[in-house]
Short mmCIF file of C-alpha atoms and ligand atoms in Angstrom, two decimals:
data_model
loop_
_atom_site.label_atom_id
_atom_site.label_comp_id
_atom_site.label_asym_id
_atom_site.label_seq_id
_atom_site.Cartn_x
_atom_site.Cartn_y
_atom_site.Cartn_z
CA MET A 1 84.65 -107.51 63.60
CA HIS A 2 84.26 -111.14 64.65
CA ASP A 3 82.89 -111.56 68.17
CA PHE A 4 84.64 -114.61 69.59
CA LYS A 5 82.73 -114.59 72.87
CA GLN A 6 79.34 -114.49 71.16
CA ALA A 7 80.35 -117.20 68.66
CA ALA A 8 81.67 -119.38 71.50
CA HIS A 9 78.44 -118.89 73.43
CA ASP A 10 76.33 -119.85 70.39
CA ASN A 11 78.39 -122.92 69.54
CA LEU A 12 78.55 -124.13 73.13
CA THR A 13 74.77 -124.36 73.12
CA ASN A 14 74.77 -126.33 69.85
CA THR A 15 74.57 -129.90 71.15
CA HIS A 16 74.83 -131.51 67.71
CA LEU A 17 78.02 -129.59 66.92
CA ARG A 18 79.54 -130.48 70.28
CA GLN A 19 78.80 -134.17 69.81
CA THR A 20 80.31 -134.12 66.30
CA LEU A 21 83.41 -132.28 67.51
CA ARG A 22 83.88 -134.59 70.47
CA LYS A 23 83.62 -137.70 68.31
CA SER A 24 85.94 -136.40 65.57
CA THR A 25 88.65 -134.99 67.83
CA ARG A 26 88.64 -138.09 70.05
CA THR A 27 88.98 -140.38 67.03
CA SER A 28 91.87 -138.28 65.68
CA LEU A 29 93.66 -138.31 69.04
CA LEU A 30 93.18 -142.04 69.45
CA LYS A 31 94.55 -142.83 65.99
CA ARG A 32 97.50 -140.51 66.57
CA SER A 33 98.32 -142.05 69.90
CA GLN A 34 98.25 -145.59 68.41
CA VAL A 35 100.77 -144.79 65.66
CA VAL A 36 102.98 -142.84 68.05
CA GLN A 37 102.98 -145.76 70.49
CA GLU A 38 103.90 -148.17 67.69
CA LEU A 39 106.91 -146.02 66.92
CA GLY A 40 107.92 -145.87 70.57
CA GLU A 41 108.03 -142.86 72.87
CA ASP A 42 111.83 -142.42 72.69
CA THR A 43 111.89 -142.41 68.89
CA TRP A 44 108.95 -140.04 68.79
CA GLN A 45 110.61 -137.56 71.13
CA GLN A 46 113.87 -137.81 69.14
CA LEU A 47 111.97 -136.99 65.96
CA ARG A 48 110.30 -134.00 67.62
CA ARG A 49 113.64 -132.67 68.85
CA ARG A 50 115.20 -133.15 65.43
CA ALA A 51 112.30 -131.40 63.67
CA HIS A 52 112.52 -128.53 66.16
CA GLN A 53 116.24 -128.15 65.49
CA ILE A 54 115.77 -128.21 61.70
CA LYS A 55 113.04 -125.59 61.90
CA LYS A 56 115.07 -123.46 64.31
CA GLU A 57 118.07 -123.50 61.96
CA THR A 58 115.87 -122.79 58.93
CA ILE A 59 114.01 -119.88 60.48
CA ALA A 60 117.29 -118.41 61.78
CA HIS A 61 118.64 -118.29 58.20
CA LEU A 62 115.38 -118.07 56.31
CA ASP A 63 116.60 -115.46 53.82
CA GLU A 64 119.52 -117.66 52.71
CA TYR A 65 117.39 -120.78 52.27
CA LEU A 66 114.74 -118.90 50.33
CA GLU A 67 117.33 -117.48 47.97
CA GLN A 68 118.77 -120.98 47.45
CA LEU A 69 115.30 -122.32 46.78
CA GLU A 70 114.51 -119.58 44.29
CA ALA A 71 117.79 -120.12 42.42
CA HIS A 72 117.19 -123.87 42.02
CA LEU A 73 113.54 -123.42 41.03
CA THR A 74 114.47 -120.83 38.43
CA GLU A 75 117.10 -123.20 36.97
CA GLN A 76 114.32 -125.77 36.55
CA GLY A 77 112.10 -123.29 34.74
CA VAL A 78 109.72 -122.61 37.63
CA GLN A 79 108.50 -119.02 37.75
CA VAL A 80 108.84 -117.68 41.27
CA PHE A 81 106.71 -114.79 42.43
CA TRP A 82 107.35 -113.09 45.78
CA ALA A 83 104.06 -111.86 47.22
CA GLU A 84 104.37 -109.49 50.13
CA THR A 85 100.63 -109.38 50.70
CA ALA A 86 97.57 -111.52 50.08
CA ALA A 87 96.37 -109.04 47.46
CA GLU A 88 99.62 -109.38 45.49
CA ALA A 89 99.40 -113.18 45.55
CA ASN A 90 95.75 -113.18 44.44
CA ASP A 91 96.39 -110.65 41.71
CA TYR A 92 99.25 -112.74 40.30
CA ILE A 93 97.06 -115.87 40.13
CA ILE A 94 94.12 -113.98 38.65
CA GLN A 95 96.27 -112.40 35.91
CA LEU A 96 97.72 -115.81 35.13
CA ALA A 97 94.24 -117.36 34.86
CA LYS A 98 93.11 -114.53 32.60
CA ARG A 99 96.17 -114.96 30.36
CA GLU A 100 95.35 -118.65 30.04
CA GLY A 101 91.70 -117.86 29.32
CA ALA A 102 90.61 -120.00 32.29
CA SER A 103 87.01 -119.66 33.42
CA PHE A 104 87.68 -121.93 36.40
CA VAL A 105 90.60 -123.39 38.34
CA VAL A 106 90.84 -126.70 40.16
CA LYS A 107 92.29 -126.45 43.66
CA SER A 108 93.69 -128.89 46.15
CA LYS A 109 93.53 -128.28 49.90
CA SER A 110 95.66 -125.37 50.98
CA MET A 111 95.35 -123.32 54.15
CA THR A 112 97.62 -120.69 52.60
CA THR A 113 95.10 -120.03 49.83
CA GLU A 114 92.39 -119.87 52.51
CA GLU A 115 94.54 -117.34 54.35
CA ILE A 116 94.76 -115.05 51.33
CA ASP A 117 91.05 -115.47 50.46
CA LEU A 118 91.93 -116.71 47.00
CA ASN A 119 88.47 -118.13 46.30
CA PRO A 120 86.53 -114.87 46.84
CA ALA A 121 89.20 -112.99 44.85
CA LEU A 122 88.90 -115.43 41.93
CA GLN A 123 85.11 -115.27 42.04
CA ALA A 124 85.19 -111.46 42.02
CA ALA A 125 87.32 -111.71 38.87
CA GLY A 126 84.79 -114.03 37.21
CA ILE A 127 86.87 -117.19 37.67
CA ASN A 128 85.28 -120.14 39.41
CA PRO A 129 87.46 -121.89 42.04
CA ILE A 130 86.65 -125.59 42.37
CA GLU A 131 87.80 -127.33 45.53
CA THR A 132 88.74 -130.93 44.83
CA ASP A 133 89.71 -132.25 48.27
CA LEU A 134 86.60 -134.01 49.59
CA GLY A 135 86.49 -132.06 52.86
CA GLU A 136 87.07 -128.76 51.06
CA TYR A 137 84.46 -129.73 48.44
CA ILE A 138 81.95 -130.27 51.26
CA VAL A 139 82.60 -126.92 52.94
CA GLN A 140 82.53 -125.15 49.58
CA LEU A 141 79.14 -126.72 48.81
CA ALA A 142 77.93 -125.55 52.21
CA GLY A 143 79.24 -122.02 51.57
CA GLU A 144 81.45 -122.27 54.62
CA ARG A 145 85.11 -122.11 55.53
CA PRO A 146 87.18 -125.03 56.78
CA SER A 147 86.84 -125.49 60.53
CA HIS A 148 90.07 -127.43 60.93
CA ILE A 149 93.53 -127.23 59.39
CA THR A 150 93.66 -130.81 58.10
CA ALA A 151 90.00 -131.88 58.29
CA PRO A 152 88.03 -128.98 56.78
CA ALA A 153 84.60 -130.56 57.36
CA LEU A 154 85.34 -131.91 60.84
CA HIS A 155 82.33 -130.04 62.21
CA LYS A 156 79.95 -131.99 59.97
CA SER A 157 78.53 -135.40 60.74
CA ARG A 158 77.94 -138.02 58.06
CA GLU A 159 74.23 -137.19 58.14
CA ASP A 160 74.96 -133.45 57.71
CA ILE A 161 77.01 -134.25 54.60
CA ALA A 162 74.33 -136.56 53.24
CA ARG A 163 71.67 -133.83 53.60
CA LEU A 164 74.01 -131.28 52.03
CA PHE A 165 74.66 -133.48 48.97
CA GLN A 166 70.94 -134.17 48.64
CA GLU A 167 70.11 -130.46 48.75
CA LYS A 168 72.96 -129.04 46.64
CA LEU A 169 73.54 -131.84 44.13
CA GLY A 170 69.92 -132.97 43.80
CA ILE A 171 70.67 -136.63 44.56
CA ASP A 172 68.76 -139.16 46.66
CA TYR A 173 69.66 -139.17 50.34
CA THR A 174 72.53 -141.48 51.20
CA ASP A 175 74.86 -141.34 54.16
CA ASN A 176 77.07 -144.11 52.85
CA PRO A 177 80.60 -142.58 52.79
CA GLN A 178 81.69 -144.67 49.75
CA GLU A 179 78.68 -143.53 47.74
CA LEU A 180 79.10 -139.90 48.76
CA THR A 181 82.78 -140.03 47.77
CA LYS A 182 81.89 -141.64 44.45
CA ILE A 183 79.38 -138.88 43.70
CA ALA A 184 81.95 -136.16 44.49
CA ARG A 185 84.53 -137.95 42.35
CA GLN A 186 82.15 -138.12 39.38
CA LYS A 187 81.36 -134.40 39.69
CA LEU A 188 85.03 -133.46 39.87
CA ARG A 189 86.57 -135.78 37.28
CA GLN A 190 85.32 -133.75 34.31
CA LYS A 191 86.69 -130.58 35.89
CA PHE A 192 90.16 -132.10 36.25
CA LEU A 193 90.17 -133.15 32.62
CA THR A 194 89.23 -129.74 31.26
CA ALA A 195 90.96 -127.37 33.70
CA LYS A 196 93.62 -125.04 32.35
CA ILE A 197 95.02 -124.16 35.76
CA GLY A 198 95.54 -126.22 38.90
CA VAL A 199 96.32 -124.56 42.23
CA SER A 200 97.95 -126.42 45.11
CA GLY A 201 99.59 -125.69 48.43
CA VAL A 202 103.08 -126.87 49.38
CA ASN A 203 103.96 -128.81 52.52
CA PHE A 204 107.72 -128.47 52.25
CA ALA A 205 110.14 -126.90 49.76
CA ILE A 206 113.70 -128.16 49.71
CA ALA A 207 116.22 -125.34 49.38
CA GLU A 208 119.22 -127.41 48.23
CA ASN A 209 117.56 -128.72 45.06
CA GLY A 210 114.33 -126.78 44.51
CA THR A 211 111.90 -129.65 45.15
CA LEU A 212 108.32 -128.88 46.14
CA VAL A 213 106.71 -131.52 48.34
CA VAL A 214 102.96 -132.05 48.54
CA ILE A 215 101.46 -134.74 50.75
CA GLU A 216 97.85 -135.91 50.59
CA ASN A 217 95.52 -138.90 50.69
CA GLU A 218 93.10 -138.47 47.81
CA ALA A 219 95.40 -137.88 44.81
CA ASN A 220 93.36 -134.83 43.94
CA ALA A 221 96.41 -132.61 44.52
CA ARG A 222 98.40 -134.80 42.13
CA LEU A 223 95.66 -134.40 39.51
CA CYS A 224 95.59 -130.62 40.07
CA MET A 225 99.35 -130.49 39.59
CA THR A 226 99.65 -132.74 36.56
CA LEU A 227 96.50 -132.59 34.38
CA PRO A 228 96.18 -128.83 33.71
CA ASP A 229 98.89 -127.16 31.64
CA VAL A 230 99.62 -124.64 34.38
CA HIS A 231 100.32 -125.53 37.99
CA VAL A 232 100.40 -122.70 40.55
CA ALA A 233 101.78 -123.67 43.94
CA VAL A 234 101.21 -121.26 46.82
CA MET A 235 103.38 -121.49 49.94
CA GLY A 236 104.17 -119.41 53.00
CA ILE A 237 107.87 -118.55 53.16
CA GLU A 238 108.27 -120.62 56.34
CA LYS A 239 107.65 -123.92 54.50
CA VAL A 240 111.22 -124.16 53.21
CA ILE A 241 113.56 -126.78 54.69
CA PRO A 242 117.29 -126.83 53.94
CA LYS A 243 118.01 -130.36 52.65
CA LEU A 244 116.37 -133.43 51.18
CA GLU A 245 117.78 -135.48 54.08
CA HIS A 246 115.56 -133.42 56.44
CA LEU A 247 112.36 -134.46 54.69
CA PRO A 248 111.95 -137.98 56.21
CA THR A 249 111.81 -136.52 59.72
CA PHE A 250 108.78 -134.44 58.75
CA LEU A 251 107.23 -137.24 56.70
CA ARG A 252 107.26 -139.38 59.83
CA LEU A 253 105.89 -136.65 62.09
CA LEU A 254 103.25 -134.93 59.98
CA PRO A 255 100.90 -137.79 58.95
CA ARG A 256 101.06 -139.33 62.43
CA SER A 257 100.17 -136.01 64.06
CA ALA A 258 97.60 -134.97 61.48
CA THR A 259 95.58 -138.06 60.57
CA GLY A 260 97.05 -140.83 62.71
CA GLN A 261 98.61 -142.45 59.64
CA LYS A 262 102.12 -143.86 59.41
CA PHE A 263 102.35 -142.33 55.96
CA THR A 264 100.02 -140.46 53.66
CA SER A 265 98.80 -142.25 50.53
CA TYR A 266 100.59 -139.85 48.18
CA VAL A 267 103.82 -137.90 48.50
CA SER A 268 104.58 -135.85 45.39
CA LEU A 269 108.03 -134.39 44.83
CA ILE A 270 107.89 -131.79 42.08
CA ARG A 271 110.99 -130.58 40.29
CA GLY A 272 109.98 -128.17 37.55
CA ALA A 273 107.48 -128.86 34.81
CA GLN A 274 106.95 -132.57 34.12
CA SER A 275 106.76 -132.17 30.33
CA SER A 276 107.07 -129.57 27.61
CA GLY A 277 104.10 -127.28 27.25
CA LYS A 278 103.55 -127.34 31.02
CA ALA A 279 104.33 -124.43 33.30
CA VAL A 280 104.92 -124.31 37.05
CA HIS A 281 104.62 -121.15 39.13
CA LEU A 282 105.44 -120.77 42.80
CA VAL A 283 103.91 -117.93 44.80
CA LEU A 284 106.07 -117.30 47.87
CA LEU A 285 103.85 -115.58 50.40
CA ASP A 286 104.99 -113.28 53.18
CA ASN A 287 101.71 -111.74 54.42
CA GLY A 288 103.01 -110.86 57.90
CA ARG A 289 105.56 -113.65 58.26
CA SER A 290 108.57 -111.31 58.13
CA GLU A 291 107.18 -109.37 61.07
CA MET A 292 106.73 -112.61 62.97
CA LEU A 293 110.28 -113.59 62.05
CA ALA A 294 111.61 -110.38 63.59
CA ASP A 295 109.88 -111.11 66.89
CA PRO A 296 112.32 -113.10 69.09
CA ARG A 297 109.51 -114.68 71.12
CA PHE A 298 107.00 -115.44 68.43
CA HIS A 299 109.16 -116.46 65.49
CA GLN A 300 108.85 -120.06 66.69
CA ALA A 301 105.22 -119.98 65.52
CA LEU A 302 106.75 -120.16 62.03
CA TYR A 303 107.94 -123.71 62.80
CA CYS A 304 104.32 -124.90 62.44
CA ILE A 305 103.82 -127.66 59.87
CA ARG A 306 100.01 -127.34 60.04
CA CYS A 307 99.28 -130.81 61.37
CA GLY A 308 96.25 -129.73 63.41
CA ALA A 309 97.12 -131.90 66.43
CA CYS A 310 97.04 -128.91 68.80
CA LEU A 311 93.45 -128.28 67.70
CA ASN A 312 92.37 -131.86 68.40
CA THR A 313 93.83 -131.88 71.89
CA CYS A 314 92.70 -128.40 72.93
CA PRO A 315 89.77 -128.53 75.40
CA VAL A 316 88.52 -125.20 74.06
CA TYR A 317 88.64 -126.21 70.37
CA GLN A 318 86.98 -129.54 71.23
CA ARG A 319 83.98 -127.64 72.59
CA VAL A 320 83.59 -124.58 70.39
CA GLY A 321 84.92 -125.75 66.99
CA GLY A 322 86.98 -123.95 64.38
CA HIS A 323 84.50 -121.38 63.07
CA THR A 324 84.33 -119.77 66.49
CA TYR A 325 87.88 -118.44 66.10
CA GLY A 326 86.82 -116.12 63.29
CA TRP A 327 89.72 -116.59 60.90
CA VAL A 328 91.27 -119.43 58.91
CA TYR A 329 93.57 -120.78 61.61
CA PRO A 330 91.69 -122.07 64.66
CA GLY A 331 92.78 -123.71 67.92
CA PRO A 332 95.93 -122.84 69.86
CA ILE A 333 98.07 -122.07 66.80
CA GLY A 334 95.22 -119.98 65.38
CA ALA A 335 94.93 -118.10 68.68
CA ILE A 336 98.55 -117.05 68.08
CA LEU A 337 98.53 -116.50 64.31
CA THR A 338 95.30 -114.48 64.16
CA PRO A 339 96.36 -111.72 66.61
CA LYS A 340 99.84 -111.66 65.04
CA TYR A 341 98.72 -111.59 61.38
CA GLN A 342 95.38 -109.79 61.71
CA GLY A 343 96.23 -107.47 64.58
CA LEU A 344 95.78 -107.54 68.34
CA THR A 345 92.41 -105.80 68.17
CA GLN A 346 90.98 -108.40 65.78
CA GLY A 347 92.25 -111.36 67.82
CA LYS A 348 92.18 -109.92 71.32
CA ASP A 349 89.95 -112.64 72.82
CA LEU A 350 91.79 -115.58 71.30
CA PRO A 351 94.81 -115.82 73.65
CA PHE A 352 92.27 -116.17 76.48
CA ALA A 353 90.56 -119.08 74.72
CA SER A 354 92.89 -121.52 76.43
CA SER A 355 93.02 -123.31 79.74
CA LEU A 356 96.84 -123.04 79.54
CA CYS A 357 96.95 -126.77 80.32
CA GLY A 358 99.91 -127.16 77.96
CA SER A 359 98.43 -130.09 76.07
CA CYS A 360 99.02 -128.24 72.77
CA THR A 361 102.71 -127.82 73.58
CA ASP A 362 103.03 -131.49 74.57
CA ILE A 363 101.48 -132.73 71.33
CA CYS A 364 103.13 -130.33 68.88
CA PRO A 365 105.46 -132.36 66.61
CA VAL A 366 107.86 -129.43 66.22
CA GLN A 367 107.83 -128.48 69.91
CA ILE A 368 106.37 -125.01 69.65
CA ASP A 369 105.90 -123.62 73.14
CA LEU A 370 102.29 -122.81 72.34
CA HIS A 371 100.84 -122.17 75.77
CA HIS A 372 103.61 -119.79 76.76
CA LEU A 373 103.13 -117.89 73.51
CA LEU A 374 99.45 -117.60 74.42
CA LEU A 375 100.40 -116.33 77.86
CA TRP A 376 102.69 -113.67 76.37
CA LEU A 377 99.95 -112.64 73.98
CA ARG A 378 97.63 -112.20 76.96
CA GLN A 379 100.18 -109.83 78.45
CA ALA A 380 100.28 -107.91 75.17
CA VAL A 381 96.47 -107.64 75.06
CA VAL A 382 96.28 -106.49 78.69
CA SER A 383 99.15 -103.99 78.24
CA SER A 384 97.46 -102.57 75.16
CA GLY A 385 94.52 -101.72 77.44
CA SER A 386 92.03 -102.80 74.81
CA ASP A 387 88.69 -104.05 76.07
CA ARG A 388 89.64 -103.91 79.73
CA HIS A 389 86.93 -102.90 82.13
CA LEU A 390 88.00 -100.08 84.44
CA ILE A 391 86.74 -101.90 87.55
CA GLU A 392 88.67 -105.04 86.56
CA ALA A 393 91.82 -102.96 86.02
CA VAL A 394 91.45 -101.31 89.46
CA ALA A 395 90.72 -104.68 91.10
CA MET A 396 93.83 -106.21 89.52
CA LYS A 397 95.95 -103.27 90.72
CA PHE A 398 94.61 -103.73 94.23
CA TRP A 399 95.22 -107.50 93.95
CA THR A 400 98.85 -106.93 92.95
CA ILE A 401 99.51 -104.60 95.91
CA THR A 402 97.82 -107.04 98.28
CA MET A 403 99.67 -110.12 97.00
CA ILE A 404 103.11 -108.63 97.67
CA SER A 405 102.32 -107.55 101.23
CA PRO A 406 101.78 -110.35 103.81
CA LEU A 407 99.99 -107.94 106.16
CA LEU A 408 97.61 -106.66 103.48
CA TYR A 409 97.01 -110.20 102.23
CA ARG A 410 96.02 -111.34 105.73
CA LEU A 411 93.69 -108.39 106.20
CA ALA A 412 92.13 -108.80 102.74
CA SER A 413 91.52 -112.53 103.17
CA ARG A 414 89.61 -111.77 106.40
CA LEU A 415 87.72 -108.92 104.82
CA VAL A 416 86.42 -110.91 101.86
CA ARG A 417 84.83 -113.44 104.20
CA TRP A 418 82.84 -110.72 105.91
CA LEU A 419 81.41 -109.46 102.64
CA PRO A 420 78.04 -110.91 101.57
CA GLN A 421 78.38 -113.75 99.01
CA ARG A 422 76.37 -111.88 96.40
CA ALA A 423 79.15 -109.24 96.25
CA PHE A 424 81.08 -111.76 94.13
CA HIS A 425 78.30 -112.62 91.72
CA TYR A 426 78.96 -109.71 89.42
CA ILE A 427 82.40 -108.25 88.90
CA PRO A 428 82.49 -106.34 85.61
CA GLY A 429 84.99 -107.73 83.10
CA TRP A 430 85.55 -110.87 85.18
CA THR A 431 82.30 -112.71 85.83
CA GLU A 432 81.03 -112.16 82.28
CA THR A 433 82.96 -115.21 81.12
CA ARG A 434 83.80 -117.04 84.35
CA ASP A 435 82.61 -117.59 87.91
CA PHE A 436 84.29 -115.92 90.80
CA PRO A 437 84.88 -118.58 93.46
CA SER A 438 83.39 -117.88 96.86
CA PRO A 439 86.03 -117.37 99.57
CA ALA A 440 86.78 -120.47 101.63
CA PRO A 441 85.30 -120.40 105.17
CA LYS A 442 88.81 -120.62 106.66
CA THR A 443 92.16 -119.40 105.40
CA PHE A 444 95.06 -121.80 104.88
CA ARG A 445 96.88 -120.14 107.78
CA GLU A 446 93.92 -120.79 110.12
CA ILE A 447 93.67 -124.43 109.05
CA TRP A 448 97.43 -124.83 109.48
CA ASN A 449 97.42 -123.27 112.95
CA GLU A 450 94.52 -125.48 114.00
CA SER A 451 96.34 -128.58 112.79
CA LEU A 452 99.29 -127.73 115.02
CA LYS A 453 97.20 -127.59 118.18
S1 SF4 B 1 101.38 -125.63 66.22
FE1 SF4 B 1 102.28 -127.68 66.24
S2 SF4 B 1 100.54 -129.02 66.76
FE2 SF4 B 1 99.65 -127.07 66.09
S3 SF4 B 1 99.28 -127.30 63.90
FE3 SF4 B 1 101.31 -126.40 64.10
S4 SF4 B 1 102.73 -128.13 64.11
FE4 SF4 B 1 100.71 -128.96 64.50
#
C-alpha cells in the first residue's frame, strides 16, 4: 500500500523537485490569472456559476443524458461499450486490438486511461501502447506516471528531459525545447502512419447530438483519432453535457484554468466515423462513479473537468508533487477521488494533505466545494477508526469534554502551563506530522482582565 507520509517526507527533502514544482506551478497560476483578468472578474464568476449549474443539472439526470448520448452515437455508427470496471474497459480494448491484429496502439493524453491502467494491461497482452502527447511521451520514456492532470511531466525540468532523451533515445545532449520536440515528433510520426488503432480520451460528450469533444494543443489527439482505421475513445460517464449550447461555457473555462490559454490550439468535434472503412468505439466507464453519484455530499466531485488548477494552487501539491499522492489523481481533487474510488484505507492520509485554506475551492472553474469535501472525508477517516493512535483518541475525547465546559477549560488552561514544556514534544499520533504549540504564558482571559485594570 502506498505510504503517503513517507513519500511526502522523501519529496520534501528533494530540493531539485521542489524548485521545479515551485517554478511550474507559479508559472501556470500566473498565466491563468492573466487570462482571467483579461476576461474580467464578473464574467469569470458568471461563467463559473453557469458551469456549476450545467454540471449540477447533468449529474442530477445523468442516466437520461447518457441514454440520449448512446442513442445518438449508435445512430451515427459508433459502437458504445459500457464498462462497469477498469478490467472490463481494458479487456474490450485489448480484444479490439487483437481483432485488428495491432501490435501497438497510439494514444493521446487521457487521465481516464491512466485510471484504468490501460498501458500495463495492453503490455501484458503483448500490445505496445505508445503515448503521443509530449508530456506523456516523456513520462513513458522515464517509466513513470503523470504527476499532474494536464501537465504530466510537470515534475521534470528542461535539463531532466534533456538527460532523459540523451539516455533513452541515444541522442546528443540538448535542452533546447524546440529540438527536443522535433526529436519526439520524428520518433512518433512513423507510428501514427502505421497504427491500426488510436486511443483518445474525451473532454465532453454532447447528449443531444452524440458529439465527442476533444481539446488539445499538439494535434497528436487529432492524429490518433483520424489516421488509424479504428478510434477508441474512453470517457468517464460524468463527461456528458446536455446540449451543444453548453459547450462554449466549458471551452472558455477549461483552457484558461488548465494552461492559461484563451483557447486551446485544437478543438475536435467528432460525430461518428469520418469516412467509410473507419470505425469509432466509445468506452463509457463507471469504475466507482455510480457510487459517487449516489452520495449526496460527494457527487459534486463528478463535476470536475480535470483542469488541474486546484493542484497548481494547493500549497501541499506545490511542495510534494503529484507522485506523492500514490494514484493517478493528485492534489485536492485527487485527495477526494482516491479515497472514494480506491477505498478509505488506501487513501486515508490524503484528506489530511490539505491546509484547508480553500484556495482549491476558490480556483475551481466548476465551483466544487473541495475543501469542505476534504473536511468531510477527514470525519469519515476518523470515524472509521483506521490508523488512529489510542492516546490521540483519548486526548481528543478529553479535549471535547473540556471545550464544552467553561470551568474545565479554565482549569485545563492553567494546568497545561504548569506542565514541563517537554511534555508537549511527543504526543503519539499528533506530533509525528506536526508540532504541538507550547501554551502561551498567559491566557486570553488573564490578558483581557489585565487590560481592564
Ligand atoms: S476539482 Fe475543479 S479545479 Fe480541480 S481539476 Fe477538477 S475542475 Fe479543475
